[in-house]
Structures are given as structure tokens and as C-alpha cells.
Amino acid sequence: MALKNAYLIDLMKTVEARNPNDKQFLITVRSVLESIEPVVEARPELIEKGVLDLFVEPERIVKFRVSWTDDAGKVHVNRGYRVQSNSAIGPYKGGLRLHPSVTEDTVKFLAFEQTLKNSLTTLPIGGGKGGSDFDPKGKSEREVLAFCQNFMRELYRHIGASTDIPAGDIGVGGREIGFLFGQYKKIVNSYDSVLTGKGVNWGGSLIRPEATGYGCVYFASEMLNTRGNELAGKRVLISGSGNVAQYAAEKATQLGAKVLSLSDSNGTIIDPDGISAEKLSFIKELKNVRRGRIREYAAAYPRAEYHEGKRPWQLAACDVALPCATQNELDLDDAKTLVANGCIAVCEGANMPTTLDATAYIQGHGLLFSPGKASNAGGVATSGLEMSQNAIRLNWNQSEVDKRLHDIMISIHAATRAAATEFGEPDNYVMGANIAGFRKVADTMIDLGI
Ligand code: NDP
């Protein structure tokens, strides 16, 4: 699909000129503009009032030096980022990513996506994202602590409980959130609800660790229901073995599906018997406590096979694919194999794991496809619930939070489908999510005065 509206074509040229090196950001902006083109055509005031010109430019980008010393006393320098994309409907909110691949482009595209995702959650939260090219892998706990403390020493100036509330993402789990929060609290001398994903002893919400993975599976179930289908009995391929993948596997198994794979950045395991709850406990201990590699699963469960350097999609046939690792991890060749093997639904747990040509192929062959901004929004939604609990200084129990999460995922699915149906393509969840997310932000921008 190419842009046809002259105003949007010009706008895209401006975005390209302003961000010449931000490849992923440009891909993301273009794909969103393509989706919302029918709304722009129907509502000329969006152009007259300059809503789109503002929407494609982050409100603020903060880029800073982070220095820390390793265990041998050597000084290292990394780059830290926080992109505050849009605060129309609430304070900026979005994760922090620690991975050597992180650049300004990564954080900018993720913050842009986050604005639409947060809008879909039904909660009053704007969009932001942050991170650093620091690699936590192979670092001692003291080194990770040193990095987190120095990262927060600069970040604290730009965030706040009603300004910007970061959370976890790749490389940032409960341990790192604890180190970051400890430093923030010390600097500002206040127990603010400034981060989510906190431990339950110090302001965290039950079900937050589970939320993204569970939410993704709840969304997949809703999609399957639209075709009179259900998850029970389905073969599921999942990529990744981190936070999102683990809990997507847990919920899919609880709902009666057979999870055949998990992976990490080194390779994939395929278990033809399915990854049961007991096997998943092994994975959680392996990845979260021992910080080991997925290949060790095959040594523990000999009927499983380990494939070095491979992603799951071409290794076994499945009914449902849940990419839950990272961006661009499911490409056109993978999509062709999924279609040829009879897959019926692809539901993104990660952010933009499916390349655009793969997405087009999957949609073009009649499979159900949901973009991460809709199907992985359960994480940020439950972060929003954590903020609510902090604000009223109460903790809801597990089933209460899970019920709210489930209801939110049902609402996101319904809103996405309704917007797609309104514009004549009921199964187009990409279009539906972009339109539903965008309209709320755009209307608020107009209400607040451009
Ligand atoms: P984790 O760090 O817990 O896990 C990431 C997993 O993906 C690990 O198994 C990791 O392998 C693998 N991985 C990372 N980079 C690559 C790569 N370049 N190639 C192949 N595999 C890779 O992160 P999360 O589970 O939290 O996040 C996963 C995805 O979900 C990300 O896209 C994130 O933005 C998105 N997301 C996460 C949310 C959350 O609540 N956590 C909320 C919404 C979206 P290895 O162990 O080798 O690093």
C-alpha cells in the first residue's frame, strides 16, 4: 500500500528529511500514515489544524551520557535515551530497553508506537520509550547496579509520577527496575510512583510480570473466536524466552494449547511433546535466575531439539504463531512457511516482530494478524493499573487484576475490530489499531488546543 493523499505524501517527505538516519522510525511512521489515510481524507480539520504535523514529531528527545565502572575498575561510557512522544491523553509512559542494538532510532519508533498502544488501552496514558546501548548480558550484578544507578542519575530530571513513568522492556526486568527505583527514591527523597514493574513488596502490582504474555493470548483467543475457533488443541510456536514469551506460553498452555517452541538470540528449541507447566518452571529458573541459554532445555528434555542460529517459524508446523522476542524476527520467507504449513493466526507479543512485507503476505493469505500495539498492550495496561493502585495506596488481589487485564484486552480487540469494520476491512487489525489509537489522541490534541 502506498500513500495517495497529497498532504500525507508531503508530510512523509518532511519526516524523511528530518530523520534521515532513523530507518525503523520512518518505516513505522509511513505504515501508520497509510493506515489512517481514510480518517485523514474524511476529516479535513486534522490537516487544517496541523494535528498530523505535530503527531509525527516527538514532543521531547533526551539523549545523555552514562558512565560506569566494571569490576576491574575500567570506565565505560554508554548512551542513554528517553523519547517523550505524545502526552495528549496522559503522562508519557513506556519501557526502558537495555540492549547493544539500541539507538535513537529504536527508541523513537518504539515511543511513536507506544502512543497508539497506550491510547488503545482505555487508560489515560501518553507515549514514551527509553533505553541504552548497555548490554546487561554477562555483566555481574554489581556492574548492572552501577549502570542503573548512573542511568537514573540523569534520567530522574525528566520523569515523574505525573510526567513520565518508565517501565521494563528487553533487558530490564524486576531486578533492574528495583535498582532504578532505589536510586530515584534516594535522589528525590520521595516514594513516588515513577516506575512500574516494581516488586510487590514495594508498590508493584500482582499480574504485572504475566500481563503482556497473558494479554497477548487473551487477544489471540478473541481473534480466533471471530472465526468460531478457540485456542484449545492448537499447536503454538512462540519465539523468545523472556518475560513476554514465558507468560504467553503459560497462558496458552493453561487454555489447552500445545506450545512447541521457545528461543533466544542464539537459537530455538522445538519440543514435540509440548512445553508443559513443569517444563516452563525449568525455563523460568534457567532464564530468570541462572541467566542461562535456551539450548540447555534440550539437554534437560532429550526429546526436544535445539537449532542453533534458527528462529522457530520454519522448524515445525503450527496453527498459531506468537512472535514474542524482538523487532523484525519474522520475515517474508517465514511468513510463506507459516502460510504453507496451515497457520491460521499470527498474534504479535513483541513490538514490530513481523516485517512489513511479511505482514502483507500474512494478511493477503487470509490469516488473522494482530499488531503488537494491540495484542501486547496488556503489559502497559497493567502498568496503568499499578499506577492506579499506587495512587489509592491499595493492592488489588491477583484475580481482580487478571480480570481487569482480560476485560481490557477484550475492549482493545473490540475497539480495533470496530474501527477496521467502520472502514470496510473487519479483519484488518493493523488498520483498526492505528485508527482507533490515533483518533483518541488526535481528538484530544484538538480539545487541548494546538
Ligand atoms: P526479555 O528481555 O525478557 O526477553 C527478550 C527475549 O527475546 C529473550 O529471549 C532474548 O534472547 C530474545 N531476543 C532479544 N533480542 C533478540 C534478537 N535480536 N534476536 C533474537 N532474539 C532476541 O524482553 P521482553 O520479553 O520483556 O520483551 C520482548 C518483546 O516484547 C520486545 O519487543 C518488547 O519491546 C516487547 N514488549 C514487552 C513488554 C513487557 O511487558 N515486557 C510489553 C510490551 C512489549 P536473549 O536471552 O538471548 O537475549
XYZ file of C-alpha atoms and ligand atoms in Angstrom:
498
model
C 0.000 0.000 0.000
C 1.330 3.448 -0.897
C 0.224 6.857 0.356
C -2.176 8.589 -2.037
C -3.175 11.713 -0.154
C -1.013 14.655 -1.335
C -0.794 16.181 2.134
C 0.374 12.891 3.694
C 2.923 12.368 0.896
C 4.388 15.816 1.650
C 4.306 15.162 5.362
C 6.197 11.903 4.881
C 8.851 13.751 2.854
C 9.283 16.183 5.749
C 9.630 13.309 8.231
C 12.249 11.690 5.957
C 14.204 14.934 5.658
C 14.143 15.459 9.421
C 15.080 11.893 10.343
C 17.361 10.693 7.522
C 19.101 8.009 9.593
C 16.119 6.642 11.500
C 15.138 3.741 9.261
C 12.809 1.939 11.641
C 11.114 5.190 12.692
C 10.445 6.048 9.037
C 9.026 2.584 8.335
C 6.752 2.889 11.350
C 5.511 6.406 10.596
C 4.814 5.512 6.972
C 2.872 2.409 7.902
C 0.768 4.331 10.437
C 0.061 7.163 7.967
C -1.013 4.597 5.367
C -3.447 3.067 7.852
C -5.006 6.333 8.954
C -5.272 7.802 5.455
C -9.059 7.169 5.252
C -9.569 9.083 8.518
C -7.491 11.995 7.241
C -9.485 12.065 3.991
C -12.748 12.083 5.941
C -11.705 14.781 8.417
C -10.013 17.795 6.768
C -9.728 19.581 10.152
C -6.905 17.181 11.047
C -4.898 18.782 8.251
C -6.156 22.342 8.803
C -5.262 22.234 12.494
C -1.834 20.690 11.914
C -2.592 17.667 14.106
C -0.574 15.312 11.907
C 2.457 17.618 11.708
C 2.642 17.536 15.495
C 1.810 13.861 15.796
C 4.882 12.712 13.806
C 7.342 14.837 15.803
C 8.200 13.637 19.350
C 7.476 16.282 21.991
C 10.928 15.822 23.520
C 14.050 13.687 22.960
C 16.595 13.393 25.755
C 19.990 11.851 24.978
C 22.678 11.566 27.640
C 25.997 10.019 28.645
C 26.034 7.168 31.158
C 29.409 6.247 32.639
C 30.030 3.313 34.976
C 32.978 1.183 36.112
C 33.299 -2.561 35.634
C 34.528 -4.998 38.291
C 38.134 -4.460 37.164
C 37.791 -0.698 37.686
C 37.692 0.178 33.968
C 35.441 3.093 32.978
C 32.769 2.508 30.310
C 30.589 5.048 28.518
C 27.130 4.268 27.134
C 24.364 6.402 25.642
C 21.017 6.806 27.399
C 17.789 7.931 25.736
C 14.273 8.951 26.650
C 11.862 9.884 23.893
C 8.639 11.556 25.058
C 6.446 11.161 22.040
C 2.984 12.419 22.942
C 1.319 13.494 26.202
C -2.148 14.465 24.928
C -4.136 11.869 26.849
C -1.864 11.432 29.890
C 1.721 11.419 31.185
C 4.315 9.752 28.958
C 4.584 6.043 29.637
C 6.659 3.280 28.080
C 9.502 0.889 28.797
C 13.264 1.166 29.078
C 15.311 -1.169 26.881
C 18.898 -2.214 27.618
C 20.417 -3.910 24.585
C 23.538 -3.216 22.472
C 21.316 -2.641 19.418
C 19.533 0.359 20.984
C 19.900 3.635 19.048
C 17.924 6.865 18.925
C 16.003 5.317 16.020
C 14.950 2.303 18.124
C 13.657 4.429 20.951
C 11.937 6.908 18.634
C 9.999 4.276 16.720
C 9.018 2.459 19.894
C 7.821 5.716 21.520
C 5.717 6.521 18.439
C 4.113 3.065 18.542
C 3.620 3.367 22.291
C 1.432 6.468 21.874
C -1.046 4.484 19.789
C -0.824 1.419 22.018
C -1.413 3.389 25.209
C -4.367 5.114 23.626
C -5.907 1.710 22.880
C -5.645 0.528 26.499
C -8.639 2.700 27.549
C -6.373 4.268 30.239
C -5.179 7.914 30.385
C -1.517 7.438 29.422
C 0.633 9.117 26.771
C 3.550 7.559 24.877
C 7.284 7.414 25.610
C 10.200 4.991 25.466
C 13.795 4.923 26.630
C 16.869 2.823 26.998
C 20.559 2.457 26.372
C 23.063 0.509 24.294
C 24.371 -1.039 27.533
C 24.423 -4.850 27.319
C 23.404 -6.438 30.639
C 24.352 -9.897 29.339
C 27.448 -11.309 31.015
C 27.656 -8.422 33.499
C 27.937 -9.014 37.228
C 25.137 -7.818 39.485
C 27.378 -5.024 40.755
C 28.053 -3.852 37.206
C 24.310 -3.828 36.376
C 23.680 -1.886 39.614
C 26.401 0.621 38.729
C 24.916 1.150 35.280
C 21.324 1.514 36.557
C 22.318 3.997 39.263
C 24.237 6.158 36.810
C 21.500 5.932 34.193
C 18.956 7.170 36.753
C 21.296 9.923 37.935
C 20.445 11.713 34.679
C 17.007 10.285 33.847
C 15.412 11.403 37.140
C 15.293 15.031 35.913
C 12.997 14.134 33.054
C 10.486 11.771 34.702
C 7.902 11.959 37.490
C 4.695 10.280 38.693
C 2.576 12.755 36.673
C 5.163 13.484 33.969
C 6.706 10.287 32.636
C 6.549 6.808 34.153
C 9.029 4.322 32.609
C 8.735 0.529 32.913
C 10.695 -2.574 31.850
C 11.399 -3.856 28.346
C 14.145 -6.027 26.797
C 16.952 -6.343 29.359
C 15.006 -4.550 32.088
C 13.172 -6.858 34.476
C 12.295 -6.693 38.168
C 15.946 -6.525 39.258
C 16.773 -3.506 37.105
C 13.507 -1.705 37.998
C 14.488 -2.176 41.665
C 17.961 -0.690 41.114
C 16.494 2.239 39.144
C 13.743 2.918 41.684
C 16.167 2.711 44.626
C 18.333 5.386 43.037
C 15.376 7.616 42.083
C 13.967 7.485 45.611
C 17.337 8.391 47.061
C 17.855 11.385 44.747
C 14.382 12.943 45.066
C 13.678 11.846 48.672
C 10.132 10.805 47.784
C 8.372 7.455 47.345
C 6.753 8.408 44.028
C 5.008 6.029 41.645
C 7.594 6.865 38.998
C 8.309 3.391 37.627
C 6.071 0.400 37.049
C 7.019 -3.254 37.126
C 8.006 -2.813 40.764
C 8.264 -5.726 43.218
C 5.024 -6.486 45.077
C 6.659 -5.578 48.423
C 7.388 -2.048 47.215
C 4.372 -0.903 45.214
C 4.213 -3.395 42.356
C 1.027 -4.951 41.024
C 0.222 -8.624 41.022
C -0.013 -9.992 37.444
C 2.281 -7.247 36.023
C 5.015 -9.781 35.133
C 2.418 -12.014 33.493
C 0.424 -9.221 31.836
C 1.972 -8.859 28.370
C 2.136 -12.590 27.673
C -1.283 -13.328 29.174
C -2.786 -10.341 27.374
C -1.384 -11.496 24.049
C -3.006 -14.899 24.476
C -6.328 -13.347 25.568
C -6.191 -11.267 22.377
C -5.373 -14.317 20.228
C -8.393 -16.114 21.732
C -10.658 -13.173 20.856
C -9.360 -13.191 17.274
C -9.910 -16.940 16.928
C -13.435 -16.557 18.356
C -14.358 -14.267 15.447
C -13.974 -17.359 13.226
C -15.742 -19.692 15.631
C -12.392 -21.110 16.739
C -10.579 -21.407 20.056
C -7.055 -21.904 21.371
C -7.659 -25.312 22.971
C -5.995 -28.066 20.964
C -3.970 -25.662 18.792
C -0.220 -26.039 18.096
C 1.550 -22.805 19.010
C 5.017 -21.564 18.043
C 6.469 -18.896 20.342
C 9.750 -17.030 19.873
C 11.791 -15.575 22.734
C 12.104 -16.977 26.238
C 11.999 -13.739 28.208
C 9.178 -12.137 30.110
C 6.596 -11.982 27.310
C 7.357 -15.413 25.843
C 7.296 -17.207 29.206
C 3.856 -15.955 30.189
C 2.414 -16.296 26.693
C 3.500 -19.952 26.880
C 1.998 -20.309 30.367
C -1.427 -18.894 29.442
C -1.594 -20.710 26.084
C -0.883 -23.997 27.887
C -3.479 -23.205 30.570
C -6.048 -22.659 27.802
C -5.333 -26.105 26.358
C -2.919 -25.268 23.526
C 0.332 -27.156 22.879
C 3.364 -24.834 22.882
C 6.056 -26.323 20.641
C 8.893 -23.783 20.763
C 10.810 -21.086 22.621
C 14.011 -19.331 21.553
C 16.694 -16.828 22.446
C 19.172 -14.808 20.426
C 21.312 -17.943 19.932
C 18.728 -20.451 18.760
C 15.403 -22.270 19.122
C 14.170 -25.387 20.896
C 11.353 -27.463 19.454
C 9.597 -29.819 21.860
C 7.172 -32.119 20.014
C 5.550 -33.119 23.338
C 4.732 -29.507 24.210
C 6.235 -27.244 26.867
C 4.199 -28.177 29.930
C 3.861 -26.095 33.119
C 6.602 -28.175 34.729
C 8.979 -27.637 31.776
C 8.161 -23.925 31.854
C 9.272 -23.774 35.511
C 12.631 -25.090 34.298
C 12.769 -22.303 31.683
C 11.903 -19.607 34.228
C 14.653 -20.799 36.538
C 17.083 -21.101 33.601
C 16.402 -17.634 32.144
C 15.421 -15.547 35.179
C 17.653 -16.972 37.914
C 20.637 -18.692 36.269
C 20.507 -16.375 33.220
C 21.423 -19.359 31.033
C 20.811 -20.154 27.356
C 17.784 -21.891 25.830
C 19.985 -24.677 24.422
C 20.162 -26.115 27.969
C 16.473 -27.104 27.648
C 17.365 -29.767 25.075
C 19.909 -31.272 27.456
C 17.255 -31.457 30.211
C 14.478 -32.777 27.915
C 16.107 -35.060 25.309
C 13.018 -35.370 23.082
C 13.406 -31.645 22.353
C 15.732 -30.475 19.568
C 17.934 -27.397 19.691
C 18.537 -25.463 16.428
C 21.495 -23.081 16.692
C 21.012 -19.726 14.935
C 17.421 -20.530 13.881
C 14.074 -18.890 14.606
C 11.006 -21.087 15.230
C 8.867 -20.317 12.186
C 10.390 -22.805 9.720
C 11.126 -25.595 12.176
C 7.633 -27.015 12.834
C 4.064 -26.586 11.577
C 1.700 -24.598 13.802
C -1.838 -23.233 13.972
C -0.923 -20.081 15.851
C 2.353 -18.102 15.870
C 3.209 -15.731 18.716
C 6.428 -13.776 17.984
C 7.494 -12.567 21.446
C 11.238 -11.768 21.176
C 12.167 -8.622 19.253
C 11.573 -6.492 16.134
C 11.961 -7.895 12.576
C 12.189 -11.520 13.697
C 9.533 -12.877 11.314
C 10.311 -12.105 7.669
C 8.712 -12.849 4.307
C 10.253 -16.344 3.997
C 8.994 -17.187 7.475
C 5.534 -15.876 6.560
C 5.462 -18.060 3.431
C 6.322 -21.120 5.501
C 3.666 -20.333 8.105
C 1.028 -19.989 5.383
C 2.169 -23.163 3.605
C 2.045 -25.069 6.911
C -1.582 -24.095 7.560
C -1.120 -21.470 10.270
C -4.378 -19.575 10.942
C -3.301 -16.706 13.207
C -0.227 -14.601 13.975
C -0.522 -12.509 17.111
C 2.420 -10.239 17.986
C 3.665 -10.296 21.589
C 6.829 -8.326 20.790
C 6.945 -4.834 19.263
C 7.011 -4.972 15.438
C 8.436 -8.513 15.186
C 6.877 -9.026 11.730
C 8.436 -7.198 8.788
C 6.035 -5.160 6.643
C 6.282 -7.480 3.628
C 5.645 -10.478 5.886
C 2.616 -8.724 7.397
C 1.219 -8.002 3.924
C 1.734 -11.643 2.887
C 0.062 -12.989 6.019
C -2.926 -10.651 5.680
C -3.104 -11.283 1.933
C -3.476 -15.021 2.562
C -6.455 -14.639 4.884
C -4.728 -15.361 8.197
C -5.709 -13.420 11.283
C -2.913 -10.973 12.141
C -2.697 -8.631 15.108
C -0.052 -5.917 15.523
C 1.806 -5.713 18.845
C 0.361 -2.308 19.607
C -2.988 -4.055 20.124
C -2.075 -7.565 21.250
C 0.830 -6.719 23.589
C -0.896 -3.735 25.213
C -1.745 -5.830 28.290
C 1.658 -5.009 29.782
C 1.283 -1.269 29.710
C -2.380 -1.573 30.665
C -1.418 -3.434 33.838
C 1.297 -0.841 34.448
C -1.564 1.673 34.324
C -3.375 -0.481 36.908
C -0.193 -0.424 39.035
C -0.261 3.409 38.899
C -3.936 3.371 39.954
C -3.175 1.109 42.933
C -0.232 3.329 43.932
C -2.466 6.406 43.720
C -5.106 4.947 46.047
C -2.415 3.208 48.163
C -4.138 -0.167 47.901
C -3.244 -3.507 46.304
C -5.798 -5.444 44.322
C -5.631 -9.245 44.502
C -4.444 -11.478 41.685
C -7.830 -12.410 40.277
C -9.015 -8.782 40.404
C -6.038 -7.571 38.322
C -6.264 -10.536 35.939
C -9.976 -9.867 35.423
C -9.278 -6.178 34.643
C -6.490 -7.210 32.251
C -8.767 -9.690 30.490
C -11.549 -7.080 30.189
C -9.081 -4.526 28.779
C -7.833 -6.998 26.143
C -11.447 -7.733 25.149
C -12.065 -3.948 24.857
C -8.932 -3.417 22.771
C -9.958 -6.240 20.461
C -13.481 -4.845 20.128
C -12.296 -1.253 19.508
C -9.737 -2.414 16.949
C -12.249 -4.536 15.078
C -14.921 -1.842 15.221
C -12.583 0.756 13.663
C -11.492 -1.722 10.975
C -15.125 -2.607 10.240
C -16.109 1.076 10.022
C -13.587 1.483 7.194
C -14.687 -1.692 5.421
C -11.936 -4.149 6.400
C -13.130 -6.004 9.538
C -10.170 -8.426 9.632
C -7.565 -5.684 9.211
C -6.341 -5.354 12.801
C -3.366 -3.223 11.723
C -5.643 -0.587 10.252
C -8.132 -0.891 13.129
C -5.494 -0.472 15.842
C -3.872 2.523 14.163
C -7.200 4.263 13.544
C -8.673 3.588 16.999
C -5.439 4.616 18.742
C -4.911 7.698 16.585
C -8.448 9.108 16.772
C -8.446 9.389 20.554
C -5.063 11.147 20.596
C -5.965 13.453 17.685
C -9.329 14.454 19.163
C -7.654 15.239 22.489
C -4.921 17.291 20.805
C -7.669 19.396 19.212
C -9.556 19.697 22.541
C -6.407 20.886 24.297
C -5.594 23.463 21.619
C -2.833 23.012 19.099
P 13.186 -10.006 27.624
O 14.492 -9.309 27.675
O 12.624 -10.546 28.875
O 13.246 -11.195 26.563
C 13.583 -10.949 25.238
C 13.731 -12.280 24.546
O 13.955 -12.042 23.160
C 14.907 -13.089 25.053
O 14.611 -14.436 24.910
C 16.019 -12.648 24.102
O 17.054 -13.612 23.973
C 15.264 -12.532 22.798
N 15.936 -11.549 21.923
C 16.268 -10.270 22.233
N 16.869 -9.675 21.193
C 16.931 -10.609 20.220
C 17.430 -10.620 18.904
N 17.996 -9.535 18.370
N 17.293 -11.769 18.191
C 16.693 -12.862 18.713
N 16.208 -12.916 19.953
C 16.318 -11.806 20.691
O 12.174 -8.965 26.933
P 10.599 -8.980 26.965
O 10.092 -10.362 26.949
O 10.165 -8.050 28.025
O 10.238 -8.246 25.588
C 10.116 -8.968 24.370
C 9.416 -8.102 23.332
O 8.127 -7.703 23.827
C 10.132 -6.788 22.974
O 9.844 -6.471 21.637
C 9.441 -5.783 23.893
O 9.539 -4.463 23.391
C 8.015 -6.288 23.825
N 7.139 -5.875 24.915
C 7.447 -6.194 26.208
C 6.596 -5.830 27.214
C 6.813 -6.249 28.626
O 5.905 -6.043 29.441
N 7.923 -6.850 28.984
C 5.390 -5.018 26.938
C 5.120 -4.837 25.533
C 6.006 -5.223 24.577
P 18.399 -13.478 24.841
O 18.065 -14.118 26.154
O 19.406 -14.198 24.049
O 18.681 -12.001 24.965
